[in-house]
């Protein structure tokens, strides 16, 4: 290679200045537009010079320190072929230091290094990627007398001539320079990608994609100039609704852009473009169906972190999580759901299939109603520690660290610092100081045996009451469930009996006539002694007795239906239960009245709690099986209710 007097690089050795790697990188940048790439955080002194067209490495640059002297040692491996070792007999050209294979040689940068030799080796590395079928004639160095190269015919093989650097659009050249220097790693690569993608957001190209390319987590810097033009040409057509074939890796590159908000004015627009990509690229058969799984995951996570409507996120949530949460929501608030929904939710979390039994097959609708009614009944009760039956079966929501879009190249221009997102009644997401956490119910903590006990015990009692075998044996460990389930069956029997009674319709005038006739008959049946010795009943009490009112005394000593003070009749409660509630509200002991009425304390508490639920919204009374106590927080509310 002829020496140029005006070259700042080729005179360094003659002046006693050691050639440095920075001079090689300057040479590569000026002649080929190649930027030095730092790819490894753990090896900050290592960098790469890659061919501008093919993307293949042309040189690996190494900067290390001498442990003894602390002096920096500079070396490089150049992909120019080891045949040059025999053609160039120079001490600074050796076997490669890091790279392997016959295509690589090593170069030491010290006082013996001749710049024009190093630059010519680098030229050969670049030219080997673009063979033309001509002969290169390199002269002997006039300074050292070292013969640089002999005449070497290069074969006319390989791909057709590639476009020269000057033919590449200036926008792409500027974008490549934005990659910059520094370490690598996920965060650094995402930052560089976002910077370059934002710069190329509006760029259009007309190049065609005709190659094969496979790489995990690709970025622009991983593509040769020809591939970059091919990708941007494909993207330009996609933005117009034309989805042509392209390597799956670069289809992912397009999704990375959308996840970073590139090509969309708002998150809603980016979300819609992901939908269009699924329809136009995957559903149409142009792209790989395997992309759908990642795409749906990213769309769900993107919807959450950008606070899109929950309906949009749920559409792309994990199907298993979506189904589980839907059934949990039904069992958590059973009053808001149908018998069919509750029954299906119960079966989803158990292996037992009661509908296969004879009694359920014969009474399918009734069976579903009973199972649902029993779950609603159980859901009303709390343990002394205020744990609901739902919580005793499914536990409480657990919190886990959540890393959205962790398997994609993603960076936000304005990252979220604090946010709350409720996906459903059973799953939510919280972000604090930029860190996300997921709150949900986890099957690992479900008490499946308790659910199975409810299903089995209900099935057992249903068979016994219906008289349809084979009968199931009673399990001692499930005996605590029996009273609750029996109550539901008893209520069903009362409803049936009530429905079977004949309906008699009487007008008010007919009722009054019956009362008058009863009074006349009563007077005629009384003896003279009875008539003279007994005081007549007051009209009001007389009418009440004739109508069949309860004659038992109340807990305060007055007639039934008249609680202490001015207590009003509570809607949904009879006089006896109203009197018991009044006594408890006033701090009195209602046990005597409960025993006198031959009532069960737990049933009394349940009935009063149910009547007050719409007003209080919680259990006002608690029962340990024999003693009823009032929840102090609701005493003032109960006094207000009893005053009417």
Coordinates of C-alpha atoms in Angstrom, one line a residue:
X1 CA 0.0 0.0 0.0
X2 CA 1.6 3.3 -1.0
X3 CA 2.5 5.7 1.8
X4 CA 0.6 9.0 2.0
X5 CA 2.5 11.9 3.3
X6 CA -0.6 13.8 4.3
X7 CA -2.0 10.9 6.4
X8 CA -1.9 11.6 10.2
X9 CA -1.8 7.8 10.9
X10 CA 1.0 6.5 8.7
X11 CA 3.8 8.8 10.1
X12 CA 3.4 8.0 13.8
X13 CA 6.0 5.2 13.9
X14 CA 8.6 7.2 12.1
X15 CA 8.3 9.8 14.9
X16 CA 8.7 7.2 17.6
X17 CA 5.0 7.3 18.6
X18 CA 3.4 4.0 19.4
X19 CA 0.3 3.2 17.3
X20 CA -2.8 3.0 19.4
X21 CA -6.2 1.3 19.0
X22 CA -7.9 4.7 18.9
X23 CA -6.1 5.4 15.6
X24 CA -7.4 2.1 14.1
X25 CA -11.0 3.0 15.2
X26 CA -10.6 6.5 13.7
X27 CA -9.4 4.9 10.4
X28 CA -12.4 2.5 10.4
X29 CA -14.8 5.4 11.1
X30 CA -13.4 7.7 8.4
X31 CA -13.0 5.1 5.7
X32 CA -15.9 2.7 6.3
X33 CA -18.2 4.6 8.7
X34 CA -17.7 1.9 11.4
X35 CA -18.4 2.7 15.0
X36 CA -16.6 1.0 17.8
X37 CA -19.0 -1.2 19.8
X38 CA -18.6 -2.1 23.5
X39 CA -20.7 -5.2 24.0
X40 CA -19.7 -6.5 27.5
X41 CA -20.1 -4.8 30.9
X42 CA -17.8 -7.3 32.5
X43 CA -15.0 -6.6 30.0
X44 CA -15.0 -2.8 29.6
X45 CA -11.7 -2.8 27.7
X46 CA -13.0 -5.1 24.9
X47 CA -14.7 -3.7 21.9
X48 CA -15.6 -4.7 18.3
X49 CA -15.4 -3.3 14.8
X50 CA -18.0 -4.9 12.6
X51 CA -18.4 -4.9 8.9
X52 CA -20.9 -2.1 8.0
X53 CA -22.8 -4.3 5.5
X54 CA -22.8 -7.8 6.8
X55 CA -22.5 -7.1 10.5
X56 CA -19.7 -9.7 10.9
X57 CA -16.8 -8.8 13.2
X58 CA -13.8 -7.5 11.4
X59 CA -11.7 -6.9 14.5
X60 CA -11.7 -7.5 18.2
X61 CA -9.9 -4.8 20.2
X62 CA -8.4 -5.5 23.6
X63 CA -7.2 -3.0 26.3
X64 CA -5.8 -4.6 29.5
X65 CA -3.5 -3.6 32.3
X66 CA 0.0 -5.0 33.3
X67 CA -0.4 -6.1 36.9
X68 CA 3.2 -5.2 37.7
X69 CA 3.6 -1.8 36.1
X70 CA -0.1 -0.7 35.7
X71 CA 0.7 0.1 32.0
X72 CA -2.1 -0.4 29.5
X73 CA -1.5 -3.1 26.9
X74 CA -3.3 -2.8 23.6
X75 CA -3.8 -5.7 21.2
X76 CA -6.4 -6.8 18.6
X77 CA -7.5 -9.7 16.6
X78 CA -8.2 -9.0 12.9
X79 CA -10.1 -11.4 10.6
X80 CA -7.8 -11.2 7.6
X81 CA -6.7 -14.8 7.3
X82 CA -3.6 -16.6 8.7
X83 CA -2.0 -16.8 5.3
X84 CA -0.8 -13.2 6.0
X85 CA 1.5 -14.6 8.7
X86 CA 3.7 -16.1 6.1
X87 CA 3.5 -13.1 3.8
X88 CA 4.2 -10.6 6.6
X89 CA 7.2 -11.5 8.7
X90 CA 6.7 -8.8 11.4
X91 CA 7.1 -9.2 15.1
X92 CA 3.8 -7.4 15.8
X93 CA 1.7 -9.8 13.8
X94 CA 1.0 -13.1 15.6
X95 CA -1.5 -15.8 16.1
X96 CA -4.9 -14.5 17.5
X97 CA -5.1 -13.7 21.2
X98 CA -8.9 -14.4 21.8
X99 CA -10.5 -15.5 18.5
X100 CA -10.1 -19.0 17.1
X101 CA -9.9 -20.3 13.6
X102 CA -7.7 -19.9 10.5
X103 CA -9.3 -16.6 9.6
X104 CA -7.9 -14.6 12.5
X105 CA -4.5 -13.1 13.3
X106 CA -3.3 -11.1 16.3
X107 CA -1.7 -7.6 16.3
X108 CA 0.4 -6.1 19.1
X109 CA 0.4 -2.3 19.4
X110 CA 3.9 -1.2 20.5
X111 CA 6.9 0.6 19.2
X112 CA 7.4 -2.0 16.4
X113 CA 3.9 -1.7 14.9
X114 CA 3.7 -0.3 11.4
X115 CA 0.4 1.6 11.0
X116 CA 0.1 1.0 7.2
X117 CA 0.4 -2.8 7.8
X118 CA -2.3 -2.8 10.5
X119 CA -4.6 -0.6 8.3
X120 CA -4.0 -2.9 5.3
X121 CA -4.9 -6.0 7.4
X122 CA -8.1 -4.3 8.4
X123 CA -8.9 -3.4 4.8
X124 CA -8.4 -7.1 3.9
X125 CA -10.9 -8.1 6.7
X126 CA -13.5 -5.8 5.2
X127 CA -12.9 -6.8 1.6
X128 CA -13.1 -10.5 2.4
X129 CA -16.8 -10.0 3.2
X130 CA -17.3 -8.5 -0.3
X131 CA -15.3 -10.5 -2.8
X132 CA -15.0 -9.0 -6.3
X133 CA -12.7 -11.4 -8.2
X134 CA -9.8 -9.1 -8.8
X135 CA -6.1 -9.1 -7.8
X136 CA -4.7 -6.9 -5.0
X137 CA -1.1 -5.6 -5.5
X138 CA 0.4 -4.3 -2.3
X139 CA 3.9 -2.8 -2.3
X140 CA 6.8 -3.2 0.2
X141 CA 6.8 -0.7 3.0
X142 CA 9.5 2.0 2.2
X143 CA 10.2 2.5 5.9
X144 CA 10.8 -1.0 7.1
X145 CA 11.4 -3.0 4.0
X146 CA 8.7 -5.5 5.1
X147 CA 6.9 -7.0 2.2
X148 CA 3.2 -6.4 3.0
X149 CA 1.4 -8.8 0.6
X150 CA 2.1 -10.9 -2.5
X151 CA -0.2 -10.9 -5.4
X152 CA -3.2 -12.9 -4.2
X153 CA -6.1 -13.7 -6.5
X154 CA -9.5 -13.4 -4.7
X155 CA -12.1 -15.9 -6.0
X156 CA -15.3 -14.5 -7.6
X157 CA -17.7 -16.3 -5.3
X158 CA -20.3 -15.3 -2.8
X159 CA -23.3 -13.0 -2.9
X160 CA -23.7 -10.2 -5.6
X161 CA -22.1 -6.9 -4.9
X162 CA -23.6 -5.1 -1.9
X163 CA -24.4 -1.4 -1.9
X164 CA -21.5 0.8 -0.9
X165 CA -21.5 2.7 2.3
X166 CA -22.3 6.0 0.5
X167 CA -25.5 4.4 -0.9
X168 CA -26.9 3.8 2.6
X169 CA -29.4 6.5 3.7
X170 CA -27.9 9.1 6.0
X171 CA -30.6 8.6 8.6
X172 CA -29.4 5.0 9.1
X173 CA -25.8 6.1 9.4
X174 CA -26.7 8.7 12.0
X175 CA -28.8 6.1 13.9
X176 CA -25.8 3.7 14.1
X177 CA -23.7 6.4 15.6
X178 CA -26.3 6.9 18.4
X179 CA -25.5 3.5 19.8
X180 CA -22.5 5.0 21.6
X181 CA -19.9 3.4 23.7
X182 CA -20.1 1.8 27.2
X183 CA -21.1 -1.5 28.7
X184 CA -23.9 -3.9 27.7
X185 CA -26.6 -5.6 29.6
X186 CA -30.4 -5.6 29.5
X187 CA -30.9 -2.1 30.8
X188 CA -28.2 -0.5 28.7
X189 CA -29.3 -2.2 25.6
X190 CA -32.9 -1.2 26.2
X191 CA -31.8 2.4 26.7
X192 CA -29.8 2.4 23.5
X193 CA -32.6 0.7 21.5
X194 CA -35.1 3.3 22.7
X195 CA -32.8 6.2 21.7
X196 CA -32.3 4.8 18.3
X197 CA -35.9 3.7 17.8
X198 CA -37.1 7.2 18.7
X199 CA -34.7 8.7 16.2
X200 CA -36.0 6.3 13.5
X201 CA -39.7 6.6 14.4
X202 CA -40.8 8.3 11.2
X203 CA -38.2 6.8 8.9
X204 CA -39.5 5.0 5.8
X205 CA -37.7 2.8 3.2
X206 CA -38.6 0.8 0.1
X207 CA -36.1 -2.0 0.4
X208 CA -37.3 -5.6 0.3
X209 CA -36.5 -8.3 2.9
X210 CA -35.1 -11.4 1.3
X211 CA -32.8 -12.9 4.0
X212 CA -32.9 -15.3 6.9
X213 CA -32.1 -13.9 10.3
X214 CA -32.4 -15.5 13.8
X215 CA -31.4 -13.8 17.1
X216 CA -32.9 -13.6 20.5
X217 CA -33.7 -10.0 21.7
X218 CA -32.4 -8.3 18.5
X219 CA -31.8 -4.6 18.3
X220 CA -30.9 -2.3 15.4
X221 CA -27.2 -2.6 16.2
X222 CA -27.3 -6.4 15.6
X223 CA -28.3 -5.8 11.9
X224 CA -26.1 -5.1 9.0
X225 CA -26.9 -2.1 6.8
X226 CA -28.7 -4.3 4.2
X227 CA -30.8 -5.9 6.9
X228 CA -31.6 -2.6 8.5
X229 CA -32.9 -1.3 5.1
X230 CA -34.9 -4.5 4.6
X231 CA -36.5 -4.2 8.0
X232 CA -37.5 -0.6 7.7
X233 CA -38.9 -1.3 4.3
X234 CA -41.0 -4.1 5.8
X235 CA -42.1 -1.8 8.6
X236 CA -43.1 0.9 6.2
X237 CA -45.5 -1.5 4.5
X238 CA -46.8 -2.9 7.8
X239 CA -47.8 0.6 8.9
X240 CA -49.9 0.8 5.7
X241 CA -51.6 -2.5 6.5
X242 CA -49.5 -4.7 4.2
X243 CA -48.0 -7.6 6.2
X244 CA -45.3 -9.4 4.2
X245 CA -43.0 -12.2 5.4
X246 CA -40.0 -11.4 7.5
X247 CA -37.8 -13.3 10.0
X248 CA -39.6 -13.9 13.3
X249 CA -36.7 -12.2 15.2
X250 CA -37.4 -8.9 13.3
X251 CA -41.2 -9.3 13.7
X252 CA -40.4 -9.2 17.4
X253 CA -38.3 -6.1 16.8
X254 CA -41.4 -4.4 15.5
X255 CA -43.3 -5.4 18.7
X256 CA -40.5 -4.0 20.9
X257 CA -41.0 -0.7 19.2
X258 CA -44.7 -0.7 20.0
X259 CA -44.0 -1.7 23.6
X260 CA -41.8 1.3 23.8
X261 CA -44.5 3.6 22.3
X262 CA -42.6 4.0 19.0
X263 CA -45.0 4.6 16.2
X264 CA -48.0 5.3 18.4
X265 CA -49.2 8.6 19.9
X266 CA -50.8 7.0 23.0
X267 CA -50.8 3.6 24.7
X268 CA -54.3 2.9 23.4
X269 CA -53.0 3.3 19.8
X270 CA -50.0 1.0 20.5
X271 CA -52.4 -1.6 22.0
X272 CA -54.6 -1.4 18.9
X273 CA -51.6 -1.8 16.6
X274 CA -50.6 -5.0 18.5
X275 CA -54.1 -6.3 17.8
X276 CA -53.7 -5.5 14.1
X277 CA -50.4 -7.2 14.1
X278 CA -51.9 -10.4 15.5
X279 CA -54.6 -10.4 12.9
X280 CA -52.5 -9.3 9.9
X281 CA -49.3 -11.2 10.6
X282 CA -50.1 -14.2 12.8
X283 CA -53.7 -15.1 12.1
X284 CA -53.2 -14.6 8.3
X285 CA -50.5 -17.3 8.3
X286 CA -47.7 -15.0 7.3
X287 CA -46.0 -15.2 10.7
X288 CA -45.2 -17.9 13.2
X289 CA -48.2 -19.0 15.4
X290 CA -45.7 -19.4 18.3
X291 CA -45.5 -15.6 18.6
X292 CA -49.1 -15.4 19.9
X293 CA -48.2 -16.6 23.4
X294 CA -45.6 -13.8 23.9
X295 CA -47.7 -11.3 22.2
X296 CA -50.7 -11.9 24.5
X297 CA -48.5 -11.8 27.6
X298 CA -47.0 -8.5 26.5
X299 CA -50.4 -7.0 25.7
X300 CA -51.8 -8.0 29.1
X301 CA -48.8 -6.5 30.9
X302 CA -48.8 -3.4 28.7
X303 CA -52.5 -2.8 29.5
X304 CA -51.8 -3.0 33.2
X305 CA -48.8 -0.7 33.4
X306 CA -50.5 1.8 31.2
X307 CA -53.8 1.6 33.1
X308 CA -55.9 0.6 30.1
X309 CA -59.5 -0.7 31.0
X310 CA -59.6 -3.9 32.9
X311 CA -61.7 -5.5 30.2
X312 CA -58.9 -5.0 27.7
X313 CA -56.3 -6.6 30.0
X314 CA -58.5 -9.5 30.9
X315 CA -58.9 -10.4 27.3
X316 CA -55.2 -11.2 27.1
X317 CA -54.6 -12.5 30.7
X318 CA -53.5 -16.1 31.3
X319 CA -56.6 -18.2 30.7
X320 CA -56.0 -20.3 33.8
X321 CA -55.7 -17.2 36.0
X322 CA -58.7 -15.7 34.4
X323 CA -60.9 -18.8 35.0
X324 CA -59.7 -19.2 38.5
X325 CA -60.3 -15.6 39.5
X326 CA -63.8 -15.6 37.9
X327 CA -64.8 -18.7 40.0
X328 CA -63.3 -17.2 43.2
X329 CA -65.2 -13.9 42.7
X330 CA -68.4 -15.9 42.5
X331 CA -67.7 -17.8 45.8
X332 CA -66.5 -14.6 47.5
X333 CA -69.8 -12.7 46.9
X334 CA -72.4 -15.5 46.3
X335 CA -75.4 -13.2 46.9
X336 CA -74.6 -11.5 43.5
X337 CA -74.6 -14.8 41.5
X338 CA -76.9 -17.5 40.4
X339 CA -77.2 -21.1 41.6
X340 CA -75.6 -22.3 38.4
X341 CA -72.6 -20.0 38.7
X342 CA -72.0 -21.0 42.4
X343 CA -72.3 -24.7 41.7
X344 CA -69.9 -24.5 38.7
X345 CA -67.4 -22.6 40.9
X346 CA -67.5 -25.2 43.7
X347 CA -66.9 -28.0 41.2
X348 CA -64.0 -26.1 39.6
X349 CA -61.9 -26.3 42.8
X350 CA -62.8 -29.9 43.7
X351 CA -62.3 -33.3 42.1
X352 CA -65.6 -34.7 43.4
X353 CA -68.4 -34.9 40.8
X354 CA -71.7 -35.0 42.8
X355 CA -73.9 -34.8 39.6
X356 CA -72.9 -38.3 38.8
X357 CA -74.8 -39.7 41.8
X358 CA -78.3 -41.1 41.4
X359 CA -80.0 -38.5 43.7
X360 CA -78.4 -35.5 41.8
X361 CA -79.2 -37.0 38.4
X362 CA -82.9 -37.4 39.3
X363 CA -83.1 -33.9 40.9
X364 CA -80.5 -31.9 38.9
X365 CA -82.0 -28.4 39.4
X366 CA -82.8 -29.0 43.0
X367 CA -79.3 -30.3 43.7
X368 CA -77.7 -27.2 42.2
X369 CA -80.0 -25.0 44.2
X370 CA -79.1 -26.8 47.4
X371 CA -75.4 -26.7 46.9
X372 CA -75.6 -23.0 46.1
X373 CA -77.9 -22.3 49.1
X374 CA -75.6 -24.1 51.5
X375 CA -72.6 -22.1 50.3
X376 CA -74.5 -18.9 50.7
X377 CA -75.5 -20.0 54.2
X378 CA -71.9 -20.9 55.1
X379 CA -70.6 -17.6 53.7
X380 CA -72.5 -15.6 56.4
X381 CA -70.5 -17.0 59.3
X382 CA -67.2 -15.8 60.7
X383 CA -64.8 -17.4 63.1
X384 CA -64.0 -15.6 66.4
X385 CA -60.9 -14.1 64.6
X386 CA -63.3 -12.6 62.0
X387 CA -62.1 -15.1 59.4
X388 CA -64.9 -15.8 56.9
X389 CA -65.7 -19.3 55.5
X390 CA -64.4 -18.2 52.1
X391 CA -61.1 -17.2 53.7
X392 CA -60.9 -20.5 55.6
X393 CA -61.1 -22.3 52.3
X394 CA -59.0 -20.1 50.0
X395 CA -56.8 -18.1 52.3
X396 CA -56.0 -14.4 51.8
X397 CA -54.5 -12.7 48.9
X398 CA -50.7 -12.9 48.7
X399 CA -48.2 -10.4 47.3
X400 CA -45.4 -11.2 44.9
X401 CA -42.9 -9.2 43.0
X402 CA -44.1 -8.7 39.4
X403 CA -41.8 -7.8 36.5
X404 CA -43.8 -6.7 33.5
X405 CA -42.3 -7.1 30.0
X406 CA -39.2 -8.6 31.4
X407 CA -38.8 -10.9 28.4
X408 CA -38.9 -8.0 25.9
X409 CA -36.7 -5.1 25.0
X410 CA -38.7 -2.4 26.7
X411 CA -38.1 1.1 28.1
X412 CA -40.6 3.8 29.1
X413 CA -39.9 7.5 28.4
X414 CA -41.6 8.3 31.7
X415 CA -41.5 5.2 33.9
X416 CA -44.4 4.7 36.3
X417 CA -43.4 5.4 39.9
X418 CA -46.7 4.8 41.9
X419 CA -49.9 3.2 40.6
X420 CA -52.8 1.0 41.6
X421 CA -54.5 -1.3 39.1
X422 CA -57.5 -3.6 40.1
X423 CA -57.9 -6.2 37.4
X424 CA -60.7 -8.1 39.2
X425 CA -62.1 -8.7 42.6
X426 CA -59.4 -11.3 43.2
X427 CA -56.3 -9.8 41.5
X428 CA -54.7 -6.4 41.6
X429 CA -51.3 -4.8 40.9
X430 CA -49.5 -2.1 42.9
X431 CA -46.4 0.0 41.9
X432 CA -44.4 1.8 44.6
X433 CA -41.2 3.6 43.8
X434 CA -41.1 2.0 40.3
X435 CA -41.4 -1.6 41.7
X436 CA -44.5 -3.6 40.8
X437 CA -46.2 -6.3 43.0
X438 CA -49.0 -8.6 42.1
X439 CA -51.7 -9.4 44.7
X440 CA -53.8 -12.6 44.1
X441 CA -55.1 -15.8 45.6
X442 CA -52.6 -18.7 45.2
X443 CA -53.8 -22.3 44.9
X444 CA -50.9 -23.5 47.0
X445 CA -52.7 -22.1 50.0
X446 CA -56.2 -23.4 49.2
X447 CA -57.8 -25.7 51.8
X448 CA -59.1 -28.2 49.3
X449 CA -60.2 -30.7 52.0
X450 CA -62.6 -28.2 53.4
X451 CA -64.3 -27.7 50.1
X452 CA -64.5 -31.5 49.5
X453 CA -66.1 -31.8 53.0
X454 CA -68.8 -29.4 52.0
X455 CA -69.6 -31.2 48.8
X456 CA -69.5 -34.7 50.4
X457 CA -71.6 -33.8 53.5
X458 CA -74.2 -32.1 51.3
X459 CA -74.3 -35.1 49.1
X460 CA -74.6 -37.5 52.1
X461 CA -77.5 -35.6 53.6
X462 CA -79.2 -35.2 50.3
X463 CA -79.2 -39.0 49.7
X464 CA -80.5 -39.7 53.2
X465 CA -83.3 -37.2 53.0
X466 CA -84.3 -38.2 49.5
X467 CA -84.1 -41.9 50.4
X468 CA -81.8 -42.6 47.4
X469 CA -78.8 -44.8 48.0
X470 CA -76.2 -45.9 48.1
X471 CA -75.8 -44.0 51.4
X472 CA -72.5 -42.4 52.5
X473 CA -71.1 -42.9 56.0
X474 CA -70.8 -39.9 58.3
X475 CA -67.3 -38.7 58.8
X476 CA -66.6 -37.5 62.4
X477 CA -64.2 -34.8 61.1
X478 CA -67.0 -33.3 59.0
X479 CA -69.7 -33.4 61.8
X480 CA -69.2 -29.6 62.4
X481 CA -70.8 -29.0 59.0
X482 CA -73.9 -31.0 59.6
X483 CA -76.0 -28.5 61.5
X484 CA -75.4 -25.8 58.9
X485 CA -76.3 -28.0 56.1
X486 CA -79.3 -29.4 57.9
X487 CA -80.6 -25.9 58.4
X488 CA -80.7 -25.4 54.7
X489 CA -82.6 -28.6 54.1
X490 CA -85.0 -27.7 56.9
X491 CA -85.7 -24.4 55.3
X492 CA -86.3 -26.2 52.0
X493 CA -88.8 -28.5 53.7
X494 CA -90.6 -25.5 55.3
X495 CA -90.9 -23.8 51.9
X496 CA -92.3 -27.0 50.4
X497 CA -94.9 -27.3 53.2
X498 CA -95.8 -23.7 52.9
X499 CA -96.2 -24.0 49.2
X500 CA -98.4 -27.1 49.7
X501 CA -100.9 -25.3 51.9
X502 CA -104.2 -24.4 50.3
X503 CA -104.6 -20.7 49.7
X504 CA -107.7 -19.1 51.3
X505 CA -108.7 -15.6 50.3
X506 CA -110.8 -13.6 52.7
X507 CA -111.9 -10.0 52.5
X508 CA -111.6 -7.6 55.4
X509 CA -115.4 -7.6 55.8
X510 CA -115.4 -11.4 56.0
X511 CA -112.7 -11.4 58.7
X512 CA -114.6 -8.9 60.8
X513 CA -117.8 -11.0 60.5
X514 CA -115.9 -14.1 61.7
X515 CA -114.6 -12.2 64.7
X516 CA -118.2 -11.1 65.7
X517 CA -119.6 -14.6 65.3
X518 CA -116.8 -15.9 67.4
X519 CA -117.6 -13.4 70.2
X520 CA -121.2 -14.5 70.2
X521 CA -120.4 -18.1 70.3
X522 CA -117.9 -17.5 73.2
X523 CA -120.6 -15.7 75.2
X524 CA -123.1 -18.4 74.7
X525 CA -120.7 -21.1 75.9
X526 CA -119.7 -19.3 79.1
X527 CA -121.6 -20.3 82.3
X528 CA -123.2 -17.6 84.5
X529 CA -120.5 -18.1 87.1
X530 CA -117.8 -17.5 84.5
X531 CA -119.7 -14.5 83.2
X532 CA -120.0 -13.0 86.7
X533 CA -116.5 -13.8 88.0
X534 CA -114.3 -13.0 85.2
X535 CA -113.5 -9.5 83.9
X536 CA -114.0 -9.1 80.2
X537 CA -110.9 -8.8 78.1
X538 CA -110.0 -5.4 76.7
X539 CA -111.1 -5.2 73.0
X540 CA -107.5 -5.1 71.7
X541 CA -106.3 -8.2 73.6
X542 CA -109.6 -10.0 72.8
X543 CA -109.0 -9.4 69.2
X544 CA -105.4 -10.5 69.4
X545 CA -106.2 -13.8 71.1
X546 CA -109.0 -14.4 68.6
X547 CA -106.4 -13.9 65.8
X548 CA -104.0 -16.4 67.4
X549 CA -101.3 -14.1 68.8
X550 CA -98.5 -15.5 71.0
X551 CA -99.7 -15.4 74.6
X552 CA -96.2 -16.2 76.1
X553 CA -94.7 -13.4 78.2
X554 CA -91.7 -11.5 76.9
X555 CA -88.2 -11.4 78.5
X556 CA -89.2 -8.2 80.3
X557 CA -92.4 -9.6 81.7
X558 CA -94.8 -7.9 79.3
X559 CA -96.9 -9.6 76.6
X560 CA -95.2 -11.0 73.5
X561 CA -94.6 -8.6 70.7
X562 CA -94.0 -5.7 73.2
X563 CA -90.3 -5.4 74.0
X564 CA -88.8 -3.2 76.7
X565 CA -89.3 0.5 76.3
X566 CA -90.5 1.8 73.0
X567 CA -88.7 -0.8 70.8
X568 CA -90.1 -1.1 67.3
X569 CA -90.8 -4.3 65.5
X570 CA -87.6 -5.0 63.4
X571 CA -88.4 -5.9 59.8
X572 CA -87.8 -9.6 59.2
X573 CA -88.1 -10.5 62.9
X574 CA -91.0 -11.7 65.0
X575 CA -91.8 -10.4 68.5
X576 CA -89.7 -13.0 70.2
X577 CA -86.5 -12.4 68.3
X578 CA -87.1 -8.6 68.6
X579 CA -87.4 -9.0 72.3
X580 CA -84.1 -11.0 72.4
X581 CA -82.3 -8.4 70.3
X582 CA -83.7 -5.6 72.6
X583 CA -82.4 -7.4 75.7
X584 CA -78.9 -7.8 74.2
X585 CA -78.8 -4.2 73.1
X586 CA -79.7 -3.0 76.6
X587 CA -76.9 -5.2 78.1
X588 CA -79.3 -7.8 79.6
X589 CA -79.0 -11.6 79.5
X590 CA -81.3 -13.1 76.9
X591 CA -80.5 -16.8 77.7
X592 CA -83.6 -17.3 79.9
X593 CA -85.9 -16.1 77.2
X594 CA -84.1 -18.3 74.6
X595 CA -84.5 -21.4 76.9
X596 CA -88.2 -20.5 77.6
X597 CA -88.9 -20.3 73.9
X598 CA -87.0 -23.6 73.3
X599 CA -84.7 -21.9 70.7
X600 CA -81.2 -22.8 69.6
X601 CA -78.8 -19.9 70.4
X602 CA -76.8 -20.3 67.1
X603 CA -80.0 -20.3 65.0
X604 CA -81.3 -17.2 66.9
X605 CA -78.1 -15.4 66.2
X606 CA -78.1 -16.4 62.5
X607 CA -81.7 -15.3 62.1
X608 CA -81.2 -11.9 63.7
X609 CA -77.9 -11.3 61.8
X610 CA -79.7 -12.1 58.5
X611 CA -82.5 -9.7 59.2
X612 CA -80.1 -6.9 60.1
X613 CA -77.6 -7.6 57.3
X614 CA -79.0 -5.0 54.8
X615 CA -79.0 -2.4 57.6
X616 CA -75.7 -3.2 59.3
X617 CA -73.8 -4.9 56.5
X618 CA -72.1 -7.3 58.9
X619 CA -72.8 -9.8 61.7
X620 CA -74.2 -7.8 64.7
X621 CA -74.3 -10.9 67.0
X622 CA -71.7 -13.6 67.6
X623 CA -72.4 -17.0 69.1
X624 CA -70.0 -19.6 70.5
X625 CA -72.6 -22.3 70.5
X626 CA -74.4 -21.6 73.7
X627 CA -74.0 -17.8 74.4
X628 CA -74.9 -14.9 72.2
X629 CA -72.9 -11.7 72.5
X630 CA -73.4 -8.4 70.8
X631 CA -70.6 -6.8 68.7
X632 CA -70.0 -3.5 70.6
X633 CA -69.3 -1.5 67.4
X634 CA -73.0 -1.9 66.4
X635 CA -74.7 -1.2 69.7
X636 CA -75.7 2.4 68.8
X637 CA -76.9 1.3 65.4
X638 CA -79.1 -1.4 66.9
X639 CA -80.6 1.1 69.4
X640 CA -81.4 3.4 66.5
X641 CA -83.1 0.5 64.6
X642 CA -85.1 -0.5 67.6
X643 CA -86.3 3.0 68.1
X644 CA -87.7 2.8 64.6

